[in-house]
XYZ file of C-alpha atoms in Angstrom:
559
model
C -0.056 0.039 -0.017
C 1.241 3.465 -0.914
C -0.091 6.438 1.277
C -0.069 9.868 -0.263
C -0.902 13.181 1.631
C -2.068 16.265 -0.084
C -4.511 19.000 0.771
C -8.225 18.203 1.191
C -10.097 20.418 -1.184
C -13.584 18.812 -1.070
C -14.920 16.733 1.662
C -16.082 13.013 1.278
C -14.630 9.735 0.872
C -14.418 7.290 -2.067
C -12.981 4.034 -3.193
C -12.562 2.860 -6.716
C -10.116 2.670 -9.842
C -7.710 5.399 -10.648
C -7.851 6.792 -14.060
C -4.633 8.787 -14.774
C -5.329 11.798 -17.203
C -2.537 13.578 -19.107
C -3.363 16.532 -21.357
C -2.304 15.929 -24.831
C 0.619 18.090 -26.246
C 0.215 19.671 -29.726
C 2.288 17.623 -32.125
C 1.190 19.222 -35.347
C 3.421 21.005 -37.802
C 4.137 24.617 -37.133
C 2.140 27.038 -39.079
C 3.985 29.588 -41.326
C 4.050 32.881 -39.626
C 2.029 35.570 -41.657
C 2.532 39.435 -41.576
C 1.875 41.084 -38.107
C -1.448 42.394 -39.367
C -2.497 38.879 -40.511
C -1.432 37.334 -37.242
C -3.256 39.987 -35.142
C -6.478 39.287 -37.109
C -6.072 35.548 -36.400
C -5.716 36.520 -32.690
C -8.799 38.627 -32.651
C -10.874 36.036 -34.529
C -9.765 33.480 -31.871
C -10.736 35.812 -29.056
C -14.401 36.080 -30.565
C -14.656 32.355 -30.933
C -13.445 31.771 -27.475
C -15.986 34.244 -26.098
C -18.710 32.250 -27.727
C -17.479 28.978 -26.390
C -17.202 30.428 -22.740
C -20.753 31.812 -23.020
C -21.997 28.329 -23.785
C -19.910 26.746 -20.913
C -21.428 29.372 -18.591
C -24.905 28.287 -19.483
C -24.072 24.647 -19.184
C -22.532 25.077 -15.754
C -25.670 27.028 -14.624
C -27.752 23.997 -15.510
C -25.335 21.398 -13.800
C -24.199 23.229 -10.739
C -24.904 26.901 -9.750
C -24.556 30.505 -10.609
C -21.448 30.943 -8.396
C -19.634 28.137 -10.237
C -20.912 29.396 -13.490
C -19.167 32.719 -12.939
C -15.877 30.953 -13.496
C -16.591 31.344 -17.097
C -17.688 34.884 -16.709
C -14.239 35.502 -15.189
C -12.632 33.777 -18.190
C -14.737 35.918 -20.652
C -13.487 39.063 -18.838
C -9.851 37.861 -19.174
C -10.278 37.929 -22.908
C -10.752 41.660 -22.661
C -7.807 42.130 -20.127
C -5.821 44.914 -21.817
C -2.548 43.683 -20.153
C -2.852 40.434 -21.611
C -4.052 41.395 -24.979
C -1.364 44.006 -25.237
C 1.283 41.571 -24.358
C 0.278 39.138 -27.113
C -0.038 41.813 -29.627
C 3.303 43.513 -28.780
C 5.026 40.158 -29.298
C 3.233 39.776 -32.748
C 4.187 43.383 -33.858
C 7.888 42.416 -33.507
C 7.282 40.384 -36.705
C 9.380 37.281 -35.601
C 6.566 35.441 -33.573
C 3.390 33.890 -34.792
C 0.293 34.333 -32.693
C 0.420 30.794 -31.197
C 4.006 31.515 -29.827
C 2.971 34.818 -28.666
C -0.009 33.302 -26.649
C 2.195 30.557 -25.108
C 4.856 32.982 -24.073
C 2.506 35.446 -22.505
C 0.634 32.558 -20.729
C 3.833 31.383 -19.136
C 4.710 34.889 -18.142
C 1.308 35.812 -16.525
C 0.751 32.395 -14.817
C 4.130 32.543 -13.302
C 3.617 35.963 -11.923
C 0.400 34.796 -10.220
C 2.245 31.767 -8.749
C 4.921 34.025 -7.372
C 2.326 35.954 -5.275
C 1.901 35.337 -1.553
C -1.943 34.975 -1.670
C -3.156 31.366 -2.263
C -6.147 32.814 -3.935
C -4.135 34.715 -6.392
C -1.835 31.691 -7.094
C -4.974 29.753 -8.035
C -5.563 32.301 -10.802
C -2.613 30.942 -12.813
C -4.959 28.129 -13.760
C -7.369 30.620 -15.231
C -4.746 32.090 -17.446
C -3.446 28.658 -18.536
C -7.069 27.721 -19.237
C -7.941 30.715 -21.357
C -4.726 30.507 -23.204
C -5.050 26.715 -23.964
C -8.588 27.622 -25.437
C -7.169 30.384 -27.675
C -4.364 27.933 -28.851
C -6.847 25.127 -29.662
C -8.949 27.583 -31.705
C -5.906 28.815 -33.480
C -4.495 25.289 -34.299
C -7.927 24.006 -35.508
C -8.007 21.532 -32.786
C -11.539 20.249 -31.636
C -12.272 20.480 -27.880
C -13.044 17.063 -26.777
C -14.361 16.677 -23.049
C -12.350 13.977 -21.211
C -14.247 10.783 -21.654
C -14.291 8.503 -18.610
C -15.084 4.674 -19.475
C -16.662 4.009 -16.092
C -17.089 5.481 -12.584
C -13.382 6.276 -11.629
C -11.152 8.326 -9.391
C -9.550 10.828 -11.751
C -5.944 11.689 -11.198
C -4.176 14.300 -13.106
C -1.188 16.763 -12.783
C -3.954 19.515 -12.548
C -7.240 20.237 -14.161
C -8.488 23.279 -15.967
C -11.824 24.666 -14.854
C -13.300 23.976 -18.184
C -12.136 20.318 -18.144
C -13.713 19.862 -14.815
C -17.147 21.184 -15.489
C -17.413 18.962 -18.790
C -16.819 15.812 -17.014
C -19.482 13.138 -16.779
C -20.498 13.497 -13.228
C -22.194 10.035 -13.194
C -18.555 8.532 -13.985
C -16.567 10.583 -11.429
C -16.144 9.342 -7.974
C -13.423 11.680 -6.879
C -10.684 14.000 -8.046
C -6.915 13.959 -7.003
C -4.432 16.245 -8.562
C -0.536 16.744 -8.101
C -1.070 20.507 -8.294
C -3.747 23.016 -7.636
C -5.176 24.636 -4.441
C -8.321 24.489 -2.221
C -8.994 27.888 -3.691
C -8.923 26.689 -7.417
C -11.883 26.791 -9.498
C -11.502 22.946 -9.787
C -11.918 22.587 -5.969
C -14.984 24.831 -6.008
C -16.624 22.915 -8.666
C -15.873 19.520 -6.961
C -17.521 20.815 -3.642
C -20.580 22.112 -5.696
C -20.894 18.699 -7.430
C -20.491 16.824 -4.085
C -17.214 15.127 -5.283
C -14.318 14.377 -2.864
C -11.128 16.135 -4.011
C -7.503 16.260 -2.950
C -4.913 18.670 -4.337
C -1.124 19.118 -4.050
C -0.300 15.428 -3.888
C 3.009 16.198 -5.753
C 4.722 14.059 -8.346
C 4.028 10.853 -6.660
C 0.805 10.498 -8.556
C 2.352 8.850 -11.496
C 1.071 7.425 -14.815
C 1.929 3.797 -13.843
C -0.763 4.052 -11.143
C -3.483 4.070 -13.864
C -5.989 1.298 -13.314
C -5.006 0.563 -9.722
C -7.482 0.309 -6.879
C -7.359 3.346 -4.541
C -9.206 5.051 -1.824
C -9.751 8.654 -1.056
C -10.486 10.918 1.946
C -11.172 14.402 0.891
C -11.466 15.578 4.600
C -7.909 14.457 5.600
C -6.346 14.910 2.143
C -5.109 11.298 1.994
C -4.919 9.092 -1.141
C -4.186 5.218 -0.561
C -2.903 3.193 -3.588
C -3.723 -0.418 -3.155
C -5.335 0.196 0.099
C -5.398 -2.574 2.744
C -8.525 -4.260 3.895
C -8.599 -2.164 6.971
C -8.328 1.088 5.034
C -11.170 0.015 2.693
C -13.351 -0.748 5.696
C -12.646 2.617 7.194
C -13.403 4.488 3.940
C -16.612 2.356 3.601
C -17.769 3.170 7.074
C -17.155 7.083 6.496
C -19.073 6.601 3.140
C -21.947 4.862 4.940
C -22.015 7.795 7.482
C -22.431 10.350 4.735
C -25.165 8.185 3.140
C -27.022 7.867 6.470
C -26.709 11.611 6.773
C -28.417 12.066 3.327
C -31.087 9.617 4.454
C -31.471 11.333 7.830
C -32.318 14.492 5.947
C -35.060 12.940 3.999
C -37.303 12.782 7.240
C -37.744 16.414 6.953
C -39.530 16.087 3.645
C -43.235 17.253 4.115
C -42.585 18.795 7.613
C -43.290 22.413 8.328
C -40.436 24.926 8.650
C -41.169 25.919 12.225
C -38.908 26.529 15.151
C -39.384 24.957 18.431
C -41.083 28.160 19.863
C -43.503 28.419 16.752
C -41.770 30.808 14.497
C -42.333 29.727 10.932
C -40.380 30.606 7.747
C -40.796 29.677 4.187
C -37.860 27.726 2.643
C -37.508 28.513 -1.066
C -35.031 27.495 -3.741
C -32.798 29.502 -6.184
C -33.268 28.351 -9.771
C -32.366 29.394 -13.234
C -33.765 26.720 -15.621
C -36.707 24.336 -15.830
C -34.392 21.469 -14.550
C -33.615 23.549 -11.373
C -37.303 23.906 -10.721
C -37.556 20.154 -10.858
C -34.777 19.851 -8.337
C -36.442 22.379 -6.084
C -39.677 20.277 -6.013
C -37.678 17.016 -5.289
C -35.965 18.604 -2.499
C -39.374 19.787 -0.983
C -38.763 23.486 -1.484
C -41.802 25.436 -0.674
C -41.364 27.386 -3.928
C -38.745 29.139 -5.942
C -37.548 32.360 -4.367
C -35.347 33.412 -7.052
C -35.607 32.452 -10.926
C -32.671 33.945 -12.695
C -33.989 35.065 -16.158
C -30.884 36.347 -17.807
C -29.566 32.819 -18.844
C -32.129 32.740 -21.733
C -30.649 36.008 -22.973
C -27.059 35.014 -22.573
C -27.587 31.697 -24.629
C -29.529 33.418 -27.462
C -27.838 34.723 -30.696
C -30.633 37.221 -30.982
C -32.736 39.002 -28.429
C -35.550 36.445 -27.258
C -38.892 37.434 -28.204
C -42.103 37.320 -26.225
C -43.256 33.782 -27.227
C -39.814 32.271 -26.545
C -39.768 33.933 -23.173
C -43.390 32.879 -22.393
C -42.810 29.138 -23.257
C -39.824 29.132 -20.869
C -41.675 30.940 -18.019
C -44.673 28.822 -18.521
C -42.614 25.571 -18.405
C -40.920 26.877 -15.174
C -44.218 27.546 -13.609
C -45.683 24.135 -14.420
C -42.425 22.400 -13.240
C -43.060 23.971 -9.800
C -46.335 21.883 -9.613
C -48.442 24.739 -8.075
C -45.752 26.156 -5.852
C -44.974 29.858 -6.029
C -42.156 31.164 -8.214
C -40.504 34.659 -8.072
C -38.933 35.738 -11.333
C -36.063 38.218 -11.144
C -36.252 40.531 -14.112
C -33.437 40.834 -16.504
C -30.198 41.254 -14.544
C -27.653 41.738 -17.475
C -25.178 44.332 -18.327
C -21.809 45.059 -19.378
C -20.475 42.286 -16.914
C -22.853 39.736 -18.570
C -22.673 40.596 -22.178
C -24.974 39.563 -24.959
C -23.388 40.756 -28.037
C -26.680 41.501 -29.879
C -27.524 44.233 -27.208
C -24.234 46.140 -28.330
C -23.737 47.384 -24.742
C -20.525 49.549 -24.432
C -17.490 48.201 -22.630
C -17.441 49.596 -19.109
C -14.365 50.044 -16.678
C -16.632 49.257 -13.835
C -19.630 47.176 -14.994
C -20.721 46.272 -11.442
C -21.792 50.004 -11.155
C -22.717 50.534 -14.869
C -25.652 49.987 -17.272
C -27.047 46.837 -15.743
C -30.325 45.337 -14.321
C -33.163 47.796 -13.749
C -30.976 50.583 -15.279
C -30.758 48.556 -18.617
C -34.542 47.942 -18.569
C -35.406 51.574 -18.069
C -33.133 52.503 -20.685
C -34.135 49.883 -23.154
C -37.962 49.821 -22.465
C -38.405 47.321 -25.233
C -36.688 44.692 -23.170
C -38.699 45.483 -20.206
C -41.994 45.436 -22.068
C -41.425 42.095 -23.794
C -40.268 40.471 -20.549
C -43.119 41.773 -18.420
C -45.695 40.681 -21.214
C -44.247 37.131 -21.069
C -44.234 36.866 -17.230
C -47.764 38.054 -16.850
C -48.869 35.635 -19.529
C -47.236 32.836 -17.671
C -49.013 33.850 -14.471
C -52.141 32.331 -15.863
C -50.636 28.823 -15.175
C -49.548 29.168 -11.573
C -48.697 31.579 -8.720
C -45.702 33.843 -9.670
C -44.177 37.046 -8.376
C -41.933 39.494 -10.087
C -38.985 41.346 -8.385
C -36.673 43.982 -9.847
C -32.827 43.938 -9.135
C -30.438 46.672 -8.472
C -33.111 49.100 -7.223
C -31.515 52.376 -5.816
C -34.365 54.821 -5.827
C -38.136 55.074 -5.387
C -38.312 56.539 -8.928
C -37.265 53.340 -10.537
C -39.856 51.219 -8.791
C -42.376 53.799 -9.786
C -41.595 53.473 -13.305
C -41.552 49.668 -13.248
C -45.034 49.868 -11.715
C -46.175 52.174 -14.498
C -44.833 49.735 -17.137
C -46.406 46.878 -15.401
C -49.844 48.628 -15.206
C -49.739 49.297 -19.039
C -48.920 45.720 -19.726
C -51.997 44.675 -17.588
C -54.009 47.201 -19.429
C -52.978 45.833 -22.961
C -53.247 42.081 -21.971
C -56.774 42.776 -20.579
C -57.905 44.610 -23.759
C -56.555 41.711 -25.726
C -58.517 39.324 -23.673
C -55.252 37.440 -22.786
C -55.550 35.321 -19.579
C -53.202 36.514 -16.719
C -53.315 37.077 -13.000
C -53.858 40.833 -12.521
C -52.631 40.604 -8.845
C -49.136 39.249 -9.433
C -46.935 40.701 -6.583
C -44.232 43.128 -7.595
C -41.192 43.688 -5.487
C -37.730 45.089 -5.124
C -34.467 43.350 -4.426
C -32.512 45.185 -1.828
C -29.075 45.031 -3.039
C -27.685 48.587 -2.726
C -27.252 50.655 0.424
C -29.501 53.209 -1.283
C -32.367 50.732 -1.429
C -31.929 49.740 2.223
C -31.718 53.234 3.415
C -34.817 54.158 1.532
C -36.785 50.941 2.433
C -39.232 52.938 4.411
C -40.222 54.783 1.373
C -40.001 51.810 -1.094
C -42.609 49.780 0.827
C -45.199 52.294 -0.789
C -44.245 50.849 -4.121
C -43.559 47.219 -3.378
C -45.618 44.200 -2.387
C -42.506 42.587 -0.980
C -38.727 42.783 -0.573
C -35.947 40.308 -1.288
C -32.517 40.968 0.014
C -29.677 39.965 -2.166
C -26.816 39.741 0.402
C -23.943 39.125 -2.207
C -24.451 42.422 -3.943
C -25.637 44.210 -0.745
C -22.126 43.268 0.796
C -20.244 44.329 -2.234
C -21.716 47.697 -2.608
C -21.931 48.456 1.236
C -18.079 47.527 1.757
C -16.921 48.774 -1.778
C -15.483 45.294 -2.226
C -15.694 43.659 -5.611
C -16.701 40.107 -4.831
C -14.942 38.801 -8.017
C -11.714 40.522 -6.958
C -9.728 37.876 -5.200
C -7.103 40.277 -4.096
C -9.449 41.865 -1.554
C -11.415 38.776 -0.511
C -10.293 39.380 3.036
C -12.431 42.709 2.890
C -15.473 41.159 1.511
C -17.431 40.101 4.674
C -21.136 39.348 4.366
C -21.428 39.343 8.124
C -19.901 42.861 8.515
C -21.929 44.871 11.031
C -22.717 47.438 8.399
C -24.284 44.815 6.257
C -26.247 43.356 9.177
C -27.531 46.775 10.036
C -28.810 47.470 6.598
C -30.537 44.072 6.676
C -32.098 44.809 10.120
C -33.247 48.216 8.837
C -34.880 46.829 5.793
C -36.771 44.192 7.692
C -38.061 46.404 10.303
C -39.258 49.060 7.788
C -40.984 46.427 5.837
C -42.663 45.032 9.127
C -44.122 48.466 9.853
C -45.659 48.587 6.318
C -46.920 45.058 6.595
C -44.884 43.505 3.618
C -42.810 40.447 3.732
C -38.983 40.218 3.359
C -36.869 37.284 1.846
C -33.277 36.559 1.864
C -31.816 35.091 -1.302
C -27.997 35.667 -1.150
C -25.328 33.401 0.154
C -26.063 34.274 3.743
C -29.509 32.497 3.444
C -27.744 29.128 3.297
C -25.403 29.908 6.214
C -26.813 27.912 9.023
C -25.075 30.029 11.601
C -27.265 32.864 10.513
C -30.653 31.253 10.555
C -31.626 32.338 14.135
C -30.594 35.800 13.346
C -32.877 36.165 10.508
C -35.680 34.431 12.125
C -35.417 36.613 15.087
C -35.640 39.597 12.941
C -38.850 38.296 11.414
C -37.612 37.433 7.915
C -40.453 35.639 6.026
C -38.447 33.441 3.556
C -35.001 31.977 2.862
C -34.152 31.093 -0.605
C -31.102 28.680 -1.064
C -29.860 26.106 -3.439
C -32.146 23.161 -3.863
C -29.702 20.857 -1.958
C -29.696 22.993 1.040
C -33.425 23.051 1.573
C -33.559 20.043 3.800
C -30.478 20.889 5.951
C -31.889 24.304 6.418
C -35.281 22.898 7.488
C -33.435 20.702 9.940
C -31.680 23.814 11.419
C -34.871 25.809 11.638
C -36.777 23.014 13.482
C -33.891 22.719 16.051
C -34.023 26.329 17.035
C -35.707 28.257 19.861
C -35.335 31.772 18.606
C -37.239 33.948 21.140
C -38.385 37.501 20.601
C -35.225 39.460 20.881
C -33.094 39.689 17.695
C -29.957 37.695 17.872
C -26.565 39.334 16.875
C -24.145 36.980 15.152
C -20.611 36.709 16.548
C -18.225 39.290 15.119
C -16.759 37.707 12.014
C -13.659 39.722 11.837
C -12.106 37.675 14.613
C -12.710 34.586 12.573
C -10.240 35.341 9.678
C -7.889 32.544 8.789
C -5.599 34.642 6.690
C -3.511 37.798 7.832
C -3.516 40.869 5.670
């Protein structure tokens, strides 16, 4: 037996056959170098094609995993616009002695080495992003077909490292665990493994050799240990740990059909976050009481032309029907310069998170708003829906949305089209402005939904996509919690419900705080519904709002 120790990157245990994967090295003939102008045009054409591929990967990942993992590919698309990277490649091409392929390879090595030299583990993990994007460009330039790694049967996949795009395209039904020689627990591969519920170990070193292919192995993703040709006692231990995990999953099934009520009688609705019809089915399977967030932008991102009313209506109707009578809340189009759809011809922005996005885009492009609202109201004839508007920062914005909705209802009624005239219309509280104005916004809203991810970002002026400042992005920051409390209290005075749909909703250490405030609903990934219900039913909240422990003392990494 050989025992290898690395870093546990995704919890869980597994036992099976090792499948050693080695990325193929291009062995084709070198291409003649054209003029600098020709090579630059080839580079720019490859960038356009890579962007199209990454957009599709984004949509595929949303269907299989969740929005946070899909943002890996948003980051890759943004890298295709990184001026430092682009300029470095074009500078080498302009010298006239280097073809675009050699230029991309050289810049990839330069940039990834720079990331690896940084002290931050998070920034070191970004080297894999540079390598992944560069490898994609090289495949396109060389005319190589992108072939997802094919696994013959359920295996423990071993590799030197895996690109994020390689991981997401794996057949999950044939993947028992992932072990790599390189990588980090902050890598996108590790994040994706956690999302898929697959044990993973990184940094096992060069000991993971090709001659281990086909050998029996066991994995403990918690301890970071890989056993090659394990003994019977090791196999028994791994088997018992796996059984404990399966028992845990079975234990959670007892909460299906039970009310989400604390020991002292405080009830809360547990909803699911969804983005596709398949997600709605998963929400029902996990006994969610409804869908608290349906992300509507994916239909726009996957289209080559702006979706029409009929196309949107068919999607929304299918989602409503998939919920089997349970309520579903649709978030209106949350798209902008950070989530590009080329046909919208949105301008490039230096700071897209604060640019023309979400409600700002809808009020600037009223045709988009009108088409989507008509489709949503028509879908309301098939089941209970609500509509919520993202990125609200003023009362005027909600007033404009309500006026547009009223005109849509008038037109549909005049046409004799079936719809629910009493569809609730609410605002997402994602900006400090919305929270501070929540007392006034209640007059224009039937409900609030607090998006804690963006609320944290805008309150702390900390871009949640910027790994360099991840220590400063803290969703439990007192300022964020104070804005949440203010919003809930103002809503309670006006008699309208408040839900939480950001990452904090799935944080089981925050559940008692939210319930003590009087939050009406929590919306989480479908897989978190039953663990959250278990947590709710174990609590005795009381009437006094609980204050979470100060999170700044829990930092694991020094500045």
